[in-house]
mmCIF file of C-alpha atoms and ligand atoms in Angstrom:
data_model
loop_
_atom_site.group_PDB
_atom_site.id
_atom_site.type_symbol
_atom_site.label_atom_id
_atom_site.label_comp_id
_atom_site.label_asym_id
_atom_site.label_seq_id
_atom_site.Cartn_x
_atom_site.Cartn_y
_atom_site.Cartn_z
ATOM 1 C CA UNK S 1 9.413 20.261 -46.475
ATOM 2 C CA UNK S 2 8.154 20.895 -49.740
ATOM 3 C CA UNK S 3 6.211 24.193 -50.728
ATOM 4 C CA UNK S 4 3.692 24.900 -54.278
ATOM 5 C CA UNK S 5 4.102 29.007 -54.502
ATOM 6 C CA UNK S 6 1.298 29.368 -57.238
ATOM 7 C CA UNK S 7 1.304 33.264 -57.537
ATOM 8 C CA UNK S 8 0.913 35.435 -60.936
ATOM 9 C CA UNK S 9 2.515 38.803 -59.002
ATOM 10 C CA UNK S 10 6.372 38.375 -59.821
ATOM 11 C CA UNK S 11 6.853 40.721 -56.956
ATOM 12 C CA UNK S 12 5.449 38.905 -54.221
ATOM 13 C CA UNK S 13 6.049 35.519 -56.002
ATOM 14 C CA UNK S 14 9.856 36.426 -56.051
ATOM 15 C CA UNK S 15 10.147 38.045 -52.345
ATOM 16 C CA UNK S 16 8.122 34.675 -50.994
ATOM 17 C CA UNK S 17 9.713 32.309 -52.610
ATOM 18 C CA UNK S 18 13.195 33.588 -51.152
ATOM 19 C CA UNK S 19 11.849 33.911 -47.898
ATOM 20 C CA UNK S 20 10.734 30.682 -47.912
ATOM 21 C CA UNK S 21 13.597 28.932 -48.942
ATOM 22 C CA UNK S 22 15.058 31.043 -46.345
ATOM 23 C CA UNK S 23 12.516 29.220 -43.554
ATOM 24 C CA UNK S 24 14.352 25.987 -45.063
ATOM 25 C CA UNK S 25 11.077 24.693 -47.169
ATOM 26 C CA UNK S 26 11.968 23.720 -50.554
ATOM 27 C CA UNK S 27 9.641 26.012 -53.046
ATOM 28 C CA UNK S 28 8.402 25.097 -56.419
ATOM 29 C CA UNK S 29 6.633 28.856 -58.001
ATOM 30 C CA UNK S 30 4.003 27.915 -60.692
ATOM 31 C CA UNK S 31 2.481 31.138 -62.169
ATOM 32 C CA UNK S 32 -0.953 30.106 -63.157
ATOM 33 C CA UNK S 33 -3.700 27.767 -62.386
ATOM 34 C CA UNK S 34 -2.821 25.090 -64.943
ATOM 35 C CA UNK S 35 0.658 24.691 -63.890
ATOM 36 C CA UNK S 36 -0.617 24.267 -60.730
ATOM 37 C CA UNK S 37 -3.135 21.636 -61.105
ATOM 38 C CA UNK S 38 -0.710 19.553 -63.971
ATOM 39 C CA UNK S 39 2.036 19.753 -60.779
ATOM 40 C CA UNK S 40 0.058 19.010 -58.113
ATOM 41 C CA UNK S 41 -0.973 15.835 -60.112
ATOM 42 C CA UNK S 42 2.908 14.486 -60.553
ATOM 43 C CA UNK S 43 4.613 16.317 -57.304
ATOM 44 C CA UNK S 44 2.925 15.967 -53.351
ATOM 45 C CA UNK S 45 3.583 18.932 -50.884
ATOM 46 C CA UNK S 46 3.288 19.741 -47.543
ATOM 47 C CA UNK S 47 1.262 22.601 -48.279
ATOM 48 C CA UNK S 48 0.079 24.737 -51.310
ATOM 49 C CA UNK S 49 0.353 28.320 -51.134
ATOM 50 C CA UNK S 50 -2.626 29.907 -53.674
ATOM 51 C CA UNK S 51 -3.473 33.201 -55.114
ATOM 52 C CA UNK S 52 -7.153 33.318 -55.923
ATOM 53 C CA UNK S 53 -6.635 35.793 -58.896
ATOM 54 C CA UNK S 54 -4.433 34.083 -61.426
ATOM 55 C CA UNK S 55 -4.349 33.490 -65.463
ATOM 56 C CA UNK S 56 -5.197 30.619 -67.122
ATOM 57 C CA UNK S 57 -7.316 28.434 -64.164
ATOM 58 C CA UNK S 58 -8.259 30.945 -61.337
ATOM 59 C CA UNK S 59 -7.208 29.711 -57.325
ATOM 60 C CA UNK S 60 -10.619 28.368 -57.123
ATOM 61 C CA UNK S 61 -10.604 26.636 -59.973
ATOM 62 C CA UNK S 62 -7.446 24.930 -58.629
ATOM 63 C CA UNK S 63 -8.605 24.021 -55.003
ATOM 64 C CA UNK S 64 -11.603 22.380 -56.683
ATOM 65 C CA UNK S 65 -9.671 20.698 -59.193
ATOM 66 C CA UNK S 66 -7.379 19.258 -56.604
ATOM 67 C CA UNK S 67 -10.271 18.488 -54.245
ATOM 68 C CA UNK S 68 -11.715 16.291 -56.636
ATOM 69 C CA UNK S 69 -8.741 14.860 -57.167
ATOM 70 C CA UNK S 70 -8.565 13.541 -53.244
ATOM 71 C CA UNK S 71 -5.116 15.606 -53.038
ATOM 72 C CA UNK S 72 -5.784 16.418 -49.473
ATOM 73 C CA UNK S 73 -2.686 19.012 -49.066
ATOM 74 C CA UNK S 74 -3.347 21.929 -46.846
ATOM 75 C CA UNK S 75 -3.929 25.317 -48.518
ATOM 76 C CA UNK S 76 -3.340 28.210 -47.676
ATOM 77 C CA UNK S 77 -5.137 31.051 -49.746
ATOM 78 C CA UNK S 78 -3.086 34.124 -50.288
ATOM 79 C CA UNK S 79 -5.957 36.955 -51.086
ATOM 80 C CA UNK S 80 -6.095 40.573 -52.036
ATOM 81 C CA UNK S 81 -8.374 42.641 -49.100
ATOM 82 C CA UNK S 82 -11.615 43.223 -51.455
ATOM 83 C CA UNK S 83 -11.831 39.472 -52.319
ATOM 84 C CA UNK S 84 -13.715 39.076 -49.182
ATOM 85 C CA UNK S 85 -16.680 36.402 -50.873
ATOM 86 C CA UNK S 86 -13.771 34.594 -52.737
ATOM 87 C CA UNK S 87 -12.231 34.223 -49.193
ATOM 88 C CA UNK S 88 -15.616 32.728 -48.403
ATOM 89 C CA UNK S 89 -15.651 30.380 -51.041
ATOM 90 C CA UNK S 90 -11.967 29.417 -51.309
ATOM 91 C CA UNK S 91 -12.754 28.143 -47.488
ATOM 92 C CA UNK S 92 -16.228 26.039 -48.491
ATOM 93 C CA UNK S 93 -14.127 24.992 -51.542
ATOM 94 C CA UNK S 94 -11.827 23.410 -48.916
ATOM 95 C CA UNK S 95 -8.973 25.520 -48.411
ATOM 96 C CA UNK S 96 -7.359 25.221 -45.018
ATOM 97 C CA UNK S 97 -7.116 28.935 -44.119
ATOM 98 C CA UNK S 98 -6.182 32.753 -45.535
ATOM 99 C CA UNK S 99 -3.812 35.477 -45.300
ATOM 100 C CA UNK S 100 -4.545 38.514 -46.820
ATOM 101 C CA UNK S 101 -1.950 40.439 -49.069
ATOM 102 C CA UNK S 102 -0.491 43.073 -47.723
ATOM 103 C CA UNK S 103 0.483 40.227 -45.400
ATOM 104 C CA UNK S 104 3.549 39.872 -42.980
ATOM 105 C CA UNK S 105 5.863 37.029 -43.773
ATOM 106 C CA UNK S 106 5.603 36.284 -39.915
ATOM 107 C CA UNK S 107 2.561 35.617 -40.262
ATOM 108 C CA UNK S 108 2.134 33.621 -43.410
ATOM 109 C CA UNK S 109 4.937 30.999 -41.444
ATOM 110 C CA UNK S 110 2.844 30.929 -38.594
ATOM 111 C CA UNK S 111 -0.109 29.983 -40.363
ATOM 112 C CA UNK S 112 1.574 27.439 -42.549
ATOM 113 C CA UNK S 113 2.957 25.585 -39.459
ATOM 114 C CA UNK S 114 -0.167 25.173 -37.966
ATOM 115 C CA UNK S 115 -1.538 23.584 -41.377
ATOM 116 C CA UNK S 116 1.056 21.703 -41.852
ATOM 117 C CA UNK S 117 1.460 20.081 -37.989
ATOM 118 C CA UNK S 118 -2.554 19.646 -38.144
ATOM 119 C CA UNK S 119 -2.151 17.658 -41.127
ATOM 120 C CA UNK S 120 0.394 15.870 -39.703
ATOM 121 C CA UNK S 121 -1.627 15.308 -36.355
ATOM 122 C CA UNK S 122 0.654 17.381 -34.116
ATOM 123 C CA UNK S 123 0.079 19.678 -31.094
ATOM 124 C CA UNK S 124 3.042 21.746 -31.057
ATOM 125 C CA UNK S 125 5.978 22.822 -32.818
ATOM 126 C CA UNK S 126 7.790 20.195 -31.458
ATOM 127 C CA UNK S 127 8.929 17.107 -32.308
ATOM 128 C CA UNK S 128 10.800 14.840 -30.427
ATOM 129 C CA UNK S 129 12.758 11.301 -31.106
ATOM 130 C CA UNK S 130 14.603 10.071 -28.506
ATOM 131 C CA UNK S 131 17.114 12.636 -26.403
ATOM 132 C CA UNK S 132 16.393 14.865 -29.700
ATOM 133 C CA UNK S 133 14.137 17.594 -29.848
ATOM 134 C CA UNK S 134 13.361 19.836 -33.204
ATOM 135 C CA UNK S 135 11.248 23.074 -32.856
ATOM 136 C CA UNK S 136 10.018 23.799 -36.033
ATOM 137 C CA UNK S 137 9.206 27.492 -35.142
ATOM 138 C CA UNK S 138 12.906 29.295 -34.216
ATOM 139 C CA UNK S 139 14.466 26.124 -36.581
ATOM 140 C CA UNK S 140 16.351 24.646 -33.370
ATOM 141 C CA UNK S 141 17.534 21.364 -32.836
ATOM 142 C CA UNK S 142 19.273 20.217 -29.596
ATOM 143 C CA UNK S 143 20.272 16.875 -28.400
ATOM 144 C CA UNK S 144 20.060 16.147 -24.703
ATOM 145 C CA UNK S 145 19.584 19.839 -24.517
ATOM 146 C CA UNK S 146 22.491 20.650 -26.206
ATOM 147 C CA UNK S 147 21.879 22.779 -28.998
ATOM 148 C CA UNK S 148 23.052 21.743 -31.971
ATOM 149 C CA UNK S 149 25.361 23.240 -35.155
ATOM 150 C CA UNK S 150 22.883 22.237 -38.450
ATOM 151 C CA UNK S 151 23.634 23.625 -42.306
ATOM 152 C CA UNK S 152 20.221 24.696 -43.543
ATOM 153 C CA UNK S 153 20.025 21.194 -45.960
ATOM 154 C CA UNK S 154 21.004 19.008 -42.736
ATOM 155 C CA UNK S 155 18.222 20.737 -40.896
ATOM 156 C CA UNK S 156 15.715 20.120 -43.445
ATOM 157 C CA UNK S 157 16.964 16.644 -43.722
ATOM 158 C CA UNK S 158 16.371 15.904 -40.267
ATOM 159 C CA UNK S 159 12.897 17.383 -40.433
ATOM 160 C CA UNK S 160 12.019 15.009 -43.050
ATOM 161 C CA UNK S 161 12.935 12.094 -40.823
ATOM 162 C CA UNK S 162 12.018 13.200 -37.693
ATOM 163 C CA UNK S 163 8.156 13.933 -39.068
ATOM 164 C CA UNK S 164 7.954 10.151 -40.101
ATOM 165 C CA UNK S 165 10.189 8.516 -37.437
ATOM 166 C CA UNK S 166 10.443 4.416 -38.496
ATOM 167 C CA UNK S 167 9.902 4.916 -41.702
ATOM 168 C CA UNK S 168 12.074 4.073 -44.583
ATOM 169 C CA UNK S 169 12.796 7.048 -46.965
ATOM 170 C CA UNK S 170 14.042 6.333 -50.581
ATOM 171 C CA UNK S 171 16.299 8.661 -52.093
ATOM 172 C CA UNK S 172 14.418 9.972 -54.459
ATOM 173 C CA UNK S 173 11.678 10.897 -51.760
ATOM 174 C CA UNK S 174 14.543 12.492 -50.053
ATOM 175 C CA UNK S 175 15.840 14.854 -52.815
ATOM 176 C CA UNK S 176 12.499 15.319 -53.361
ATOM 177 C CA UNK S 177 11.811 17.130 -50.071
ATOM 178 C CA UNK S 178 15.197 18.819 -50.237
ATOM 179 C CA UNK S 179 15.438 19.745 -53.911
ATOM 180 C CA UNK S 180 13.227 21.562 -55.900
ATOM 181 C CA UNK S 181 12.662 22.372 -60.085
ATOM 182 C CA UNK S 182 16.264 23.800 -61.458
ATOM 183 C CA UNK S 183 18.566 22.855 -58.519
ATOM 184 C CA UNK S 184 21.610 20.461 -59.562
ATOM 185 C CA UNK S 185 21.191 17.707 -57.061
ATOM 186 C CA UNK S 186 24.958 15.660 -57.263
ATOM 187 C CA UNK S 187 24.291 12.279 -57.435
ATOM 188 C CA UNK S 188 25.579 11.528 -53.490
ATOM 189 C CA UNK S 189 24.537 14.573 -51.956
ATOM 190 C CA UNK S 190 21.908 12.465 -49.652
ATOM 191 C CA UNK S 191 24.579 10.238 -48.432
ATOM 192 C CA UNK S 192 27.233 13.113 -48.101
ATOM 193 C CA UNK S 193 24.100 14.838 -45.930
ATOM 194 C CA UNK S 194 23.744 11.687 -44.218
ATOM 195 C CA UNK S 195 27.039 11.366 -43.157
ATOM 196 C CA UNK S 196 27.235 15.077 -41.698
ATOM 197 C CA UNK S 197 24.206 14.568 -40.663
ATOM 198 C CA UNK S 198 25.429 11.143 -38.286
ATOM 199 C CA UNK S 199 28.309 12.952 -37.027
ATOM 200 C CA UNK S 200 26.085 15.290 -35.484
ATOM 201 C CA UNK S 201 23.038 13.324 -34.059
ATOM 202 C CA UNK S 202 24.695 10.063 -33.699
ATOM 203 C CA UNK S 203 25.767 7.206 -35.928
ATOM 204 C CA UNK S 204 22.955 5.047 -34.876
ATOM 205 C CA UNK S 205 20.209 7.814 -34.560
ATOM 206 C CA UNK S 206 19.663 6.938 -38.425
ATOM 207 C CA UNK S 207 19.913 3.822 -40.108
ATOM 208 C CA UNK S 208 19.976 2.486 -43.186
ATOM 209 C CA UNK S 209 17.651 -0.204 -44.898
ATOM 210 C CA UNK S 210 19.841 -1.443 -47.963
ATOM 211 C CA UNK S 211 18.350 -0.742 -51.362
ATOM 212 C CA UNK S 212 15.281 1.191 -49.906
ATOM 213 C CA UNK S 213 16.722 4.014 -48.085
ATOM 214 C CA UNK S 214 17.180 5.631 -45.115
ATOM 215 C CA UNK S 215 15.079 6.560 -41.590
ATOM 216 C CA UNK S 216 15.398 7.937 -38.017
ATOM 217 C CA UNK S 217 14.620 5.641 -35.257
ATOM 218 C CA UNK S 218 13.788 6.205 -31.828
ATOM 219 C CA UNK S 219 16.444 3.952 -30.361
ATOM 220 C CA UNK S 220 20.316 4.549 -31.285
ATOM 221 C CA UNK S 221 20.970 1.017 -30.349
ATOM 222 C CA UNK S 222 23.107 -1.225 -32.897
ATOM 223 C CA UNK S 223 20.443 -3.683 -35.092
HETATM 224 CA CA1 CA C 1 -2.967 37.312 -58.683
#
């Protein structure tokens, strides 16, 4: 899952952006308002993550220039405690929901799964195809209740299918959702994933369309 950090504060856009990647989301950091909205017109998220009080184009600025846009990503508004009427606004504007800085990284998770399962149209932190289960809040996978062994990239991997079970993933959508700005992607590393990634959910679980890509289907049965 892919993350926009747009943040000015190289403190908290530094500690963030680690922790995130540490959550295995994939995290693009944009320090102003412009970079934001030029990135947010070439690059879709999963959710934006957006200081109000930035250089350039302020976080309001942004959530209206990607409203009118139609880029309907969730946002989350990261906000300083006496920017209670900006709070206001940034809400009417159309962002999703708020934290408010000093926050607790706990928190700012929590909040983002919601968004992002709401935009997705799920319940729970759940999501199931076939005997396998994925909890996207304690990052667990098991497979007829087995838990299973993931590397961070095969988990996020398997996210990525399991949100959009049936469909066909290219490869460049899929190094897109693992990969962000300045990391080397080799020019296998989706098929080396994929292979792990077999060995541990089952040759069949995900199958491959040739030329178009990859997905996860809900029956391991042979074509
Ligand atoms: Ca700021």
């Amino acid at each position: 899952m892919r993350v926009l950090l747009v943040e000015d504060d190289l403190m908290i856009g530094e500690s963030l952006s680690e922790a995130l990647q540490d959550e295995a989301y994939t995290v693009d950091w944009v320090k102003d308002g412009r970079d934001a909205i030029l990135t947010l017109k070439v690059q879709p998220y999963d959710i934006i993550l957006l200081d109000l009080g930035l250089p350039n184009i302020d976080g309001m600025g942004v959530l209206t220039a990607m409203r009118d846009a139609k880029i309907t990503t969730p946002v989350l508004i990261l906000t300083a405690r006496d920017e209670l009427n900006d709070r206001i606004k940034g809400l009417d504007a159309g962002a999703d929901d708020y934290v408010v800085k000093p926050f607790e990284l706990g928190e700012v998770f929590a909040r983002m799964r919601v968004l992002i399962r709401r935009a997705q149209g799920k319940a729970g932190n759940q999501i199931q195809v076939g005997e396998l289960i994925l909890d996207t809040a304690n990052k667990r996978v098991t497979k007829d209740n087995i838990p299973l062994e993931l590397t961070a990239k095969e988990y996020m991997l398997l996210t990525t299918f399991m949100l959009s079970p049936e469909k066909v993933m290219s490869k460049t959508e899929l190094e897109d959702s693992l990969y962000g700005w300045g990391g080397e992607v080799e020019s296998n590393a989706i098929e080396f994933l994929i292979h792990s990634l077999r060995k541990k959910v089952g040759q069949q679980r995900i199958k491959n369309v040739r030329g178009l890509g990859w997905y996860i289907s809900s029956s391991e049965t042979e074509q």
